[in-house]
mmCIF file of N, CA and C in Angstrom:
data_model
loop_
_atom_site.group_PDB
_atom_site.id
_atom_site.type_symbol
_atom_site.label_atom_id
_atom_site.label_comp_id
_atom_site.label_asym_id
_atom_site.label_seq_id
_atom_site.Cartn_x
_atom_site.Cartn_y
_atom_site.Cartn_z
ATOM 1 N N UNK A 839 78.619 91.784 4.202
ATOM 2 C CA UNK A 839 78.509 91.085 5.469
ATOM 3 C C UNK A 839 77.073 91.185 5.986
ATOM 4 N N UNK A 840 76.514 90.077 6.576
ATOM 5 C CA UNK A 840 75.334 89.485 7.133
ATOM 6 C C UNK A 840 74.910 90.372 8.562
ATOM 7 N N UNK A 841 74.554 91.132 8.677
ATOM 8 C CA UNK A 841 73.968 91.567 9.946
ATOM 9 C C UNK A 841 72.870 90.492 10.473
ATOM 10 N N UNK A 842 72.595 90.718 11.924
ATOM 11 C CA UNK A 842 71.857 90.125 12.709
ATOM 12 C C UNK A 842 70.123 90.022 11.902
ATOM 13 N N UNK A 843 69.831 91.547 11.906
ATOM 14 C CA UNK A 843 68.486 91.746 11.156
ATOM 15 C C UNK A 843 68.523 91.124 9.430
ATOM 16 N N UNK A 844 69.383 91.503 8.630
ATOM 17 C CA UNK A 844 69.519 90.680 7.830
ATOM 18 C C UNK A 844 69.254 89.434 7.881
ATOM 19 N N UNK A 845 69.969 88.750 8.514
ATOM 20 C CA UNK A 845 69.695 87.255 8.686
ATOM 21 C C UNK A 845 68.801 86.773 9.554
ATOM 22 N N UNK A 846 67.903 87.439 10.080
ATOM 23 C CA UNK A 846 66.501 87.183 10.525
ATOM 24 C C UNK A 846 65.591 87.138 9.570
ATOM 25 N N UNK A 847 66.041 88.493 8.911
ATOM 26 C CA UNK A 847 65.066 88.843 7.136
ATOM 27 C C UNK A 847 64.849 87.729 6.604
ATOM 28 N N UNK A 848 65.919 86.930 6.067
ATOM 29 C CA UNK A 848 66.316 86.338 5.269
ATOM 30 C C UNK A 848 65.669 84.692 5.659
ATOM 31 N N UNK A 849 66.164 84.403 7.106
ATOM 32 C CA UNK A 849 65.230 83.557 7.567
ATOM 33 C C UNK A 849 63.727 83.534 7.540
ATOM 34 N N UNK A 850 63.168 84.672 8.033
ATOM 35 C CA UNK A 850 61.567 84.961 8.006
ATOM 36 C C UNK A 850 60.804 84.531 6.086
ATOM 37 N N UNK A 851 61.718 84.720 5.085
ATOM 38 C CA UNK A 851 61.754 85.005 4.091
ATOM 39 C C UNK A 851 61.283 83.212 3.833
ATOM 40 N N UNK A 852 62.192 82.383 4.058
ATOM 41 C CA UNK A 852 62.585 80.956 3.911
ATOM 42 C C UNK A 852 61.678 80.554 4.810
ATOM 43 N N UNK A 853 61.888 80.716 5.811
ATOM 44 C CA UNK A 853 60.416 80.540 6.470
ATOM 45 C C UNK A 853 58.949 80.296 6.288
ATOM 46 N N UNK A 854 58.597 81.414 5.556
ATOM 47 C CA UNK A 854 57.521 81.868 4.589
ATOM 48 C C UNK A 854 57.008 80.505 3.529
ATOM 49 N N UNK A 855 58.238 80.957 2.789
ATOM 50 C CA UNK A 855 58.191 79.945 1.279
ATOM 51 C C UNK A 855 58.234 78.662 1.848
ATOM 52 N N UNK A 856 58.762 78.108 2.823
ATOM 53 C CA UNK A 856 58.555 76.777 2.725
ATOM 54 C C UNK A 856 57.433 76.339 3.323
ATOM 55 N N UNK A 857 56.839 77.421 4.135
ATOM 56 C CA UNK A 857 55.459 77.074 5.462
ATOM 57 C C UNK A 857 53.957 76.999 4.628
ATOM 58 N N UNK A 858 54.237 77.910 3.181
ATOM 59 C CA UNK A 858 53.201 78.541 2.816
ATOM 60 C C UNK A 858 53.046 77.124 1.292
ATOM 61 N N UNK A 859 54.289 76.579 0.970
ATOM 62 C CA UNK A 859 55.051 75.695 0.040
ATOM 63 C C UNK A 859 54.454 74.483 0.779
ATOM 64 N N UNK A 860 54.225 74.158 2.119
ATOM 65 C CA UNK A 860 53.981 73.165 3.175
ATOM 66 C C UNK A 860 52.528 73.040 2.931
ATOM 67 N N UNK A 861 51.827 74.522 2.880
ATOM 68 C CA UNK A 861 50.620 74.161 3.390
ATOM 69 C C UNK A 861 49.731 74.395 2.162
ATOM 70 N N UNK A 862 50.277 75.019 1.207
ATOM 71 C CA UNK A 862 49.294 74.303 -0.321
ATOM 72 C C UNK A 862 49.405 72.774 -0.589
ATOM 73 N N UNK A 863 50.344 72.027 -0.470
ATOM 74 C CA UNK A 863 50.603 70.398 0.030
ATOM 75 C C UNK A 863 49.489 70.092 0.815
ATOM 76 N N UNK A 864 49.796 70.321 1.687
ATOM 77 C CA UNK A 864 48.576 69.707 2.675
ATOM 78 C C UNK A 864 47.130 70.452 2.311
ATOM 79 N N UNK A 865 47.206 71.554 2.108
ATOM 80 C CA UNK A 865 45.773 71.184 1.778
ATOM 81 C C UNK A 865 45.321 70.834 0.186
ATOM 82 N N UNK A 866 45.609 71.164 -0.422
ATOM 83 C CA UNK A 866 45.509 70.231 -1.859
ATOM 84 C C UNK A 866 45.489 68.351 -1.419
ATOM 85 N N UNK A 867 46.408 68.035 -0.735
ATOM 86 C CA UNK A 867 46.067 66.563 -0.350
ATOM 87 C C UNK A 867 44.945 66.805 0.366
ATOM 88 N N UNK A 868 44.396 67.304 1.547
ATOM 89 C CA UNK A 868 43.141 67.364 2.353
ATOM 90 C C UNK A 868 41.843 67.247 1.229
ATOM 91 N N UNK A 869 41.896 68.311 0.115
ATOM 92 C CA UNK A 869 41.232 68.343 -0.886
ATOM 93 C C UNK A 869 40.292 67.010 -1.437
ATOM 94 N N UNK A 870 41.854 66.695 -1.975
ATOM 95 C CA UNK A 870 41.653 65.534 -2.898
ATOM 96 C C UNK A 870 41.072 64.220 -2.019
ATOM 97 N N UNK A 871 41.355 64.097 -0.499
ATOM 98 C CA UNK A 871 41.049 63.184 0.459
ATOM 99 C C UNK A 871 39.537 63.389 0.701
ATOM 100 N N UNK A 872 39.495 64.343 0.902
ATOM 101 C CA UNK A 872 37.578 65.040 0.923
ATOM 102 C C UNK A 872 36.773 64.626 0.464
ATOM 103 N N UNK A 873 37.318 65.032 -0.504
ATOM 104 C CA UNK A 873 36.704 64.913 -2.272
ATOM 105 C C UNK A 873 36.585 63.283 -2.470
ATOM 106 N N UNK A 874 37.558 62.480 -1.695
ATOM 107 C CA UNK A 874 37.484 61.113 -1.862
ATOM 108 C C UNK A 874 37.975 60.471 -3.211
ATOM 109 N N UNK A 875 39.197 61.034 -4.328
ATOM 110 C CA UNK A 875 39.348 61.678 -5.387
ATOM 111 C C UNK A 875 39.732 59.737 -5.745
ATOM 112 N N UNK A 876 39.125 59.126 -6.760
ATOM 113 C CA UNK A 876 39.559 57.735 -6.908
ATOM 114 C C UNK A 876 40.796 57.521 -6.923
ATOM 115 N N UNK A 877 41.704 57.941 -7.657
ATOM 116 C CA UNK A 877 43.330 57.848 -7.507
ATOM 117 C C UNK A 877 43.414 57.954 -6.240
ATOM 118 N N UNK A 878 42.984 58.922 -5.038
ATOM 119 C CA UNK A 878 44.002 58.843 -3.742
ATOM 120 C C UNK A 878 43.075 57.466 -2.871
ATOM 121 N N UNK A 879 42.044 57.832 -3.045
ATOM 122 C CA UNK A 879 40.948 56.384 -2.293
ATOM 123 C C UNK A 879 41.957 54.951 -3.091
ATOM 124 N N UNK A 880 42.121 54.653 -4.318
ATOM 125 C CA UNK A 880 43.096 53.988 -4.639
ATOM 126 C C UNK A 880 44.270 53.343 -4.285
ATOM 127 N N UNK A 881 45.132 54.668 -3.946
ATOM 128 C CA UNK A 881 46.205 54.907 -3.571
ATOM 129 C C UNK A 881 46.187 54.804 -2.066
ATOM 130 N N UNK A 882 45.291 55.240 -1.182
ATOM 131 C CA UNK A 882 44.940 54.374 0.387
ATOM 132 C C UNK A 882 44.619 53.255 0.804
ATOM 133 N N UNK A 883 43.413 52.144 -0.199
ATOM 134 C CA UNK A 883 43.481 51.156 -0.054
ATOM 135 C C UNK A 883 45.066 49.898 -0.324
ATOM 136 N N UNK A 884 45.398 50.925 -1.691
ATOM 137 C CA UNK A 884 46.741 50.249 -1.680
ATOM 138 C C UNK A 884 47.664 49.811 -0.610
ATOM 139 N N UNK A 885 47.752 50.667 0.105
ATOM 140 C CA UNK A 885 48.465 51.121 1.281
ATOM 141 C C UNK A 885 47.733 50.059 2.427
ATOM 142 N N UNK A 886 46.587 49.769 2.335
ATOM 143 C CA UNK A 886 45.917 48.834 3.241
ATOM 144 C C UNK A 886 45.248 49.706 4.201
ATOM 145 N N UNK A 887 44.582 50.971 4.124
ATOM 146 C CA UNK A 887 43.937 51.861 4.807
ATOM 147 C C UNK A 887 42.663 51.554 4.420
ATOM 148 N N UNK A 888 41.720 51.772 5.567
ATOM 149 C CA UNK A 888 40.052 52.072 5.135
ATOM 150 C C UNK A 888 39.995 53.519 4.495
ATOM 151 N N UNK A 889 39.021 53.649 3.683
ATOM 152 C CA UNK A 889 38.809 54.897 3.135
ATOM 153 C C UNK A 889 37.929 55.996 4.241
ATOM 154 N N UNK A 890 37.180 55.276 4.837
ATOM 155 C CA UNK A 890 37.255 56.651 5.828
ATOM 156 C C UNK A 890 38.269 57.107 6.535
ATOM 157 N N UNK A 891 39.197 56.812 6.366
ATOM 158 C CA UNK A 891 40.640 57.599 6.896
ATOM 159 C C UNK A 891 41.132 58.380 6.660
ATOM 160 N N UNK A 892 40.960 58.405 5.127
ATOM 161 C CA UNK A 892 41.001 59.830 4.180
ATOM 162 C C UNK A 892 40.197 61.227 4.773
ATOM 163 N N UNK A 893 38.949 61.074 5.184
ATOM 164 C CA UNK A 893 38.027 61.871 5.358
ATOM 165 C C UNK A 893 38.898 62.595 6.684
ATOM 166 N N UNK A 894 38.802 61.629 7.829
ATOM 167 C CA UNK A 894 39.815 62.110 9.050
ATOM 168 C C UNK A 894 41.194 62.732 8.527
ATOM 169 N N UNK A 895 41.766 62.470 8.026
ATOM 170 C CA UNK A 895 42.968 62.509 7.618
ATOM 171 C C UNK A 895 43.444 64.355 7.492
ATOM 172 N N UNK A 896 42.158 64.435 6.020
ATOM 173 C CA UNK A 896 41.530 65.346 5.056
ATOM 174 C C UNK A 896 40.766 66.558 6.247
ATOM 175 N N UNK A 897 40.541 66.521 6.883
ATOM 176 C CA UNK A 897 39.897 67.387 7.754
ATOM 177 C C UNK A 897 40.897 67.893 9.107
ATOM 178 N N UNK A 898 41.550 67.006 9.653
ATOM 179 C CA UNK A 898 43.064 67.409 10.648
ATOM 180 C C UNK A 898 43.750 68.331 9.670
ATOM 181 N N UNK A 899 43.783 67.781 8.610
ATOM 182 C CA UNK A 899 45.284 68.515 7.603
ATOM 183 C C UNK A 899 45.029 70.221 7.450
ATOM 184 N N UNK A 900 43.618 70.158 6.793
ATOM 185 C CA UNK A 900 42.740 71.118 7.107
ATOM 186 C C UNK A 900 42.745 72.337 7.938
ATOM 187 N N UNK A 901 42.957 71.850 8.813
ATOM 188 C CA UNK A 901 42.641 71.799 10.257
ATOM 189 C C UNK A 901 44.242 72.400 10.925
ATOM 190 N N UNK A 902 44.927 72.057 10.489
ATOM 191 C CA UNK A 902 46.562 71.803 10.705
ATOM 192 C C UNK A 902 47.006 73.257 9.948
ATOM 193 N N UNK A 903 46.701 73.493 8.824
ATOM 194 C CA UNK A 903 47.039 74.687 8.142
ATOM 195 C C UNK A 903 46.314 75.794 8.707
ATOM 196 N N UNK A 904 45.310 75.593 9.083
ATOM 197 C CA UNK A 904 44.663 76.783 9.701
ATOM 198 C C UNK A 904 45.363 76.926 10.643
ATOM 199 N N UNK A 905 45.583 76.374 11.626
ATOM 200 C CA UNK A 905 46.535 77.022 12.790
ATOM 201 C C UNK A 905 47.787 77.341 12.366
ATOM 202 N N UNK A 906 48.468 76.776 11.870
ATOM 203 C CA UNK A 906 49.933 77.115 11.106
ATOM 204 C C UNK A 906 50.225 78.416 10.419
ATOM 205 N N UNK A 907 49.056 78.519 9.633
ATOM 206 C CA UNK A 907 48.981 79.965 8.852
ATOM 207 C C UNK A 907 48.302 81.333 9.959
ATOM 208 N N UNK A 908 47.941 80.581 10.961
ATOM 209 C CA UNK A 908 47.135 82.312 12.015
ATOM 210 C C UNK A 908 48.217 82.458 13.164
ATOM 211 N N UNK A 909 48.365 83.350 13.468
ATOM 212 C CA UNK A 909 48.992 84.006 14.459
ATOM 213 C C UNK A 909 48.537 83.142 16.000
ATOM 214 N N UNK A 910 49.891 83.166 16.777
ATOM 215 C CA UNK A 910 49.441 83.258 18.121
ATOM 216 C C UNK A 910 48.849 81.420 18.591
ATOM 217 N N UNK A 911 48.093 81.180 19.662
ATOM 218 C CA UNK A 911 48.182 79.640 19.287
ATOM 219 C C UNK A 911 49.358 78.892 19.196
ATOM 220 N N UNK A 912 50.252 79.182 20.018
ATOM 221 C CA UNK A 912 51.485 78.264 19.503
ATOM 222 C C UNK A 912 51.877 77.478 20.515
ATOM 223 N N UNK A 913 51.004 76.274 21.189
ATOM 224 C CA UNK A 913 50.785 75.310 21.593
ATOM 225 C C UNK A 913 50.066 74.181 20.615
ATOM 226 N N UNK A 914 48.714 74.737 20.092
ATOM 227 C CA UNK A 914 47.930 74.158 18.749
ATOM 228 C C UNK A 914 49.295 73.327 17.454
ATOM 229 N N UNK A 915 49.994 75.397 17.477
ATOM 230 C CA UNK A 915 51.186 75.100 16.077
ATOM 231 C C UNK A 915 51.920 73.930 16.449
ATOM 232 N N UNK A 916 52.469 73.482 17.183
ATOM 233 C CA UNK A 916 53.396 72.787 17.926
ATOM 234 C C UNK A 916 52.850 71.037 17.407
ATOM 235 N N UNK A 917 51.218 71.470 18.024
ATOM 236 C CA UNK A 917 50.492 69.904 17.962
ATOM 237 C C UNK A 917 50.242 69.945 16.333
ATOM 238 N N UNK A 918 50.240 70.826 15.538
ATOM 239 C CA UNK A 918 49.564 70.529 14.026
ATOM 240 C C UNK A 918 51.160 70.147 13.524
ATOM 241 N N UNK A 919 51.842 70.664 13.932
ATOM 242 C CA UNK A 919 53.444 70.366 13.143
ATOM 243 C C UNK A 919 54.024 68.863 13.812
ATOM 244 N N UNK A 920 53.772 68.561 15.141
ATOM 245 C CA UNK A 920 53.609 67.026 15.222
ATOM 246 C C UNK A 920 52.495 66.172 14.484
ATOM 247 N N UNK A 921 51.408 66.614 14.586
ATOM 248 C CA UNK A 921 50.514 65.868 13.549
ATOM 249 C C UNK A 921 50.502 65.968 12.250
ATOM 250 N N UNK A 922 51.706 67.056 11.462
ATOM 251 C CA UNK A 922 51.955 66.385 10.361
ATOM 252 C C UNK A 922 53.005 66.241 10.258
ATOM 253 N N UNK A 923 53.613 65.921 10.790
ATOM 254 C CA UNK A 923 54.946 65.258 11.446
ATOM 255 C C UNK A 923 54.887 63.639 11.043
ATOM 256 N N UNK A 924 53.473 63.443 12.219
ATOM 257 C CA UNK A 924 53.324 61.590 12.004
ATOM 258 C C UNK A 924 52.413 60.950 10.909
ATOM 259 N N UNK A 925 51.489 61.998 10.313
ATOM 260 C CA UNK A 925 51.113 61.840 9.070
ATOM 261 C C UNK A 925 51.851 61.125 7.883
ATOM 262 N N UNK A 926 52.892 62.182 7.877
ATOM 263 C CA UNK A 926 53.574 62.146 7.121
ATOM 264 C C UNK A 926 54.984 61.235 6.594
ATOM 265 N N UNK A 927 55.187 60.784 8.132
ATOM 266 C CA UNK A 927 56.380 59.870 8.114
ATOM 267 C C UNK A 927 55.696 58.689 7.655
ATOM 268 N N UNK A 928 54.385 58.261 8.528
ATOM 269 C CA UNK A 928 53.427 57.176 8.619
ATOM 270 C C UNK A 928 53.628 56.815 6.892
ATOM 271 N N UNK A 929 53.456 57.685 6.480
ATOM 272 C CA UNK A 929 52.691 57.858 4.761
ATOM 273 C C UNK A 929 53.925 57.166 4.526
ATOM 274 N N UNK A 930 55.352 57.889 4.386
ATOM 275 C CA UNK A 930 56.750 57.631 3.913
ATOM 276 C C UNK A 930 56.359 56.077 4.332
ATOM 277 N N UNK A 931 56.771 55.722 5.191
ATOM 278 C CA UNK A 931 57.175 54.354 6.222
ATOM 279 C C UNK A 931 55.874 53.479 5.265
ATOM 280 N N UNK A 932 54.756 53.202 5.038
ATOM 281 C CA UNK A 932 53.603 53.087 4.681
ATOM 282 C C UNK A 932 54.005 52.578 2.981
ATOM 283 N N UNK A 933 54.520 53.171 2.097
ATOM 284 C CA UNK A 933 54.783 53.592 0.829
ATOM 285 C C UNK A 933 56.204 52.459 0.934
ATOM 286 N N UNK A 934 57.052 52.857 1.773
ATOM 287 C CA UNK A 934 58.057 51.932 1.875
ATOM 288 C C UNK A 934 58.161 50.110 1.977
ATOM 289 N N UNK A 935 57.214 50.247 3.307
ATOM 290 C CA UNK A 935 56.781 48.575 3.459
ATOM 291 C C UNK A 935 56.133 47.984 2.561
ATOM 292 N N UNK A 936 55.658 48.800 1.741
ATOM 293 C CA UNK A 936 54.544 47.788 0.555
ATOM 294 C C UNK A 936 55.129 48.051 -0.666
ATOM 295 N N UNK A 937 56.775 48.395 -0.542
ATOM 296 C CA UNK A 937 57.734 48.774 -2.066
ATOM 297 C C UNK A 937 57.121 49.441 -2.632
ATOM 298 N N UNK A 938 56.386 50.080 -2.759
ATOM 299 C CA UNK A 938 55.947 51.710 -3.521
ATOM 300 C C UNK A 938 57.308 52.219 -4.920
ATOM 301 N N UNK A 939 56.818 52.314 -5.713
ATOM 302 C CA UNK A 939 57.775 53.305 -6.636
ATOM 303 C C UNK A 939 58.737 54.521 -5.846
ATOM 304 N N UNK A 940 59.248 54.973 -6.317
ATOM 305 C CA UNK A 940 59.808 56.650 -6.076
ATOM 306 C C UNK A 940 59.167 57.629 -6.473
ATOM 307 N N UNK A 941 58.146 56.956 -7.504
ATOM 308 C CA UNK A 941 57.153 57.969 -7.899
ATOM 309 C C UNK A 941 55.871 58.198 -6.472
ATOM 310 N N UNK A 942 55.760 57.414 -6.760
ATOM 311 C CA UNK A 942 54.233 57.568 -5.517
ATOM 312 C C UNK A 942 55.006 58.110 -3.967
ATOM 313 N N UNK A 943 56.316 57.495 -3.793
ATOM 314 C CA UNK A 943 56.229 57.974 -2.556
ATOM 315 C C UNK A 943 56.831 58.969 -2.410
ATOM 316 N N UNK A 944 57.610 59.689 -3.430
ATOM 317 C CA UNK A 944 58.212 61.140 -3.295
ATOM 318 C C UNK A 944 57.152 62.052 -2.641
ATOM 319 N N UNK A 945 56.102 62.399 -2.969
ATOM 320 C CA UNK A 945 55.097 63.095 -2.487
ATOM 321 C C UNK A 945 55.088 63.257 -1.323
ATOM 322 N N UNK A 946 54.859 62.004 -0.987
ATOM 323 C CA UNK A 946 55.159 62.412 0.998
ATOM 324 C C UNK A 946 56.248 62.251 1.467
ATOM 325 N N UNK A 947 57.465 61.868 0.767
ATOM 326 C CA UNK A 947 58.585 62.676 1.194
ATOM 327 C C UNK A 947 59.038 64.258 0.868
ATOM 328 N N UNK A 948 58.376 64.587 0.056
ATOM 329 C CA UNK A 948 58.746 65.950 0.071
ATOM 330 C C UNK A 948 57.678 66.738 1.252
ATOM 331 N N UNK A 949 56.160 66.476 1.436
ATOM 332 C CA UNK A 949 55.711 66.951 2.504
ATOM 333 C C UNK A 949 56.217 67.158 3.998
ATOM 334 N N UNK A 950 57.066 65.696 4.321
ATOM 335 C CA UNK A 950 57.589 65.369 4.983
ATOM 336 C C UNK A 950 58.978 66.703 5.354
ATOM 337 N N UNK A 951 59.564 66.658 3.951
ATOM 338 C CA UNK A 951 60.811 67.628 4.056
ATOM 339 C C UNK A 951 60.590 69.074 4.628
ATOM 340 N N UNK A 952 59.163 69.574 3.787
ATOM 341 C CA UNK A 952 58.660 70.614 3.977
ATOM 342 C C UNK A 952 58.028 70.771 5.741
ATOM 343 N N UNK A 953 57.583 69.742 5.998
ATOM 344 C CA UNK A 953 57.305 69.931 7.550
ATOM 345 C C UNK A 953 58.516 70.088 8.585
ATOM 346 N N UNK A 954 59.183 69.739 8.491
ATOM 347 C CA UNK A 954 60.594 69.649 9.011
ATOM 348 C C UNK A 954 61.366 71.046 8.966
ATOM 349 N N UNK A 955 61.283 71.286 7.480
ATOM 350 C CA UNK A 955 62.073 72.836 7.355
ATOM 351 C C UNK A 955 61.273 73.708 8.002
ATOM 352 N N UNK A 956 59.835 73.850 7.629
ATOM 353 C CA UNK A 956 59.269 74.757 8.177
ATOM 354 C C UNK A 956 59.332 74.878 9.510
ATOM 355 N N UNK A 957 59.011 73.921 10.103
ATOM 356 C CA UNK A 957 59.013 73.473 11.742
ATOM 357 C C UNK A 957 60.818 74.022 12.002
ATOM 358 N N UNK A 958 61.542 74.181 11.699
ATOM 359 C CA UNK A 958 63.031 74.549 12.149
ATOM 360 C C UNK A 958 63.234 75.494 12.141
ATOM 361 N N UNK A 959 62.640 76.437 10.717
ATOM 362 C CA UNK A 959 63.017 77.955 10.400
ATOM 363 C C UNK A 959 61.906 79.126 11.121
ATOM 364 N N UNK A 960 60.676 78.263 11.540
ATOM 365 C CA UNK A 960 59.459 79.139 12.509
ATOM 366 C C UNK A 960 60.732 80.346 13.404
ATOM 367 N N UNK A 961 59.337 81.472 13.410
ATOM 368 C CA UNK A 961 60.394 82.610 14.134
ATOM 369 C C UNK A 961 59.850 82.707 15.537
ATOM 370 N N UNK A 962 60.981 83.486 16.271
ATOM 371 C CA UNK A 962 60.900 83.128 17.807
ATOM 372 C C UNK A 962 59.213 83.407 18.250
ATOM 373 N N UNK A 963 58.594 84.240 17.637
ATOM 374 C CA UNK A 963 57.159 84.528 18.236
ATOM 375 C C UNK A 963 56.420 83.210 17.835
ATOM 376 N N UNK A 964 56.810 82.475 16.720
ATOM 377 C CA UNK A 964 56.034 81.199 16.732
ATOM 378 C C UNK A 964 56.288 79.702 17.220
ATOM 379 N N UNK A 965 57.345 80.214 18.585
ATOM 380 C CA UNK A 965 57.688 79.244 19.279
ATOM 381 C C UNK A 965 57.691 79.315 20.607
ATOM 382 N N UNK A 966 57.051 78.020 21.210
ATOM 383 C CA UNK A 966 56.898 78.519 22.846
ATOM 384 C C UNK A 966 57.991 78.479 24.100
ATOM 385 N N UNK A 967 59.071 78.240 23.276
ATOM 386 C CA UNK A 967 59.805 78.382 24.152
ATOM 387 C C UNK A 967 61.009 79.630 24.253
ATOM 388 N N UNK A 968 60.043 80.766 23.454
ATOM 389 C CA UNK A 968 60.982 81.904 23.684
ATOM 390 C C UNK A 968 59.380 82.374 24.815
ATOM 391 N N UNK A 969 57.899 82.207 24.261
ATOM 392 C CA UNK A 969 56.475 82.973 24.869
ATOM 393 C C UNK A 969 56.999 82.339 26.181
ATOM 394 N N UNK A 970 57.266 81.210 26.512
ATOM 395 C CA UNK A 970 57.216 80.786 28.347
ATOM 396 C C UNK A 970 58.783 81.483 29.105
ATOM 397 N N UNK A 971 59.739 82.194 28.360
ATOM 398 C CA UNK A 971 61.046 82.331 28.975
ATOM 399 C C UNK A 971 60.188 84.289 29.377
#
């Protein structure tokens, strides 16, 4: 049987793996966006994006994991997990309207998944509505 602390454990645990699972994603995409990598510059114009969008894109995401991964800040966390929140759907929705494979657009549906879980399983110190009670 599951005790209370147990199943905090266990959460914190899942937590972890999917936040840390989240944010080699994003930044490996930030990377490759940086980097301006021809496949993803490719793969953005496809989409009907300017390529300096990548660069913005690539630097928030960046940007997004750093707060996600540091302590404390959890107003920032809140705004980086909405901003890859709409990143990410954008991307899905984006991939969809222009019939995209299942190949190309799995990617940002699984980012997508991963933002979501992570954003659900966060523990009470990384949420502001246990810091304001």
């Amino acid at each position: 049987m599951n005790t209370p602390n147990q199943s905090q454990k266990r959460k914190n645990i899942f937590y972890w793996i999917f936040t840390l699972w989240m944010s080699l994603g994003m930044a490996s995409t930030a990377i490759v966006q940086l980097l301006q990598n021809k496949d993803e510059l490719a793969n953005f114009t496809n989409l009907g994006y300017p390529s300096y969008l990548m660069i913005i894109i690539g630097v928030w995401k960046l940007l997004g994991v750093l707060v996600i991964l540091t302590p404390k800040r959890l107003l920032l966390k809140e705004w980086a997990y909405a901003g890859f929140f709409f990143v990410m759907s954008g991307a899905v929705i984006s991939h969809l309207i222009i019939g995209d494979t299942v190949g190309r657009t799995f990617p940002a549906v699984l980012l997508l998944v991963l933002v979501i879980i992570s954003w659900y399983l966060r523990p009470d110190n990384r949420k502001i509505s246990t810091a304001i009670q």
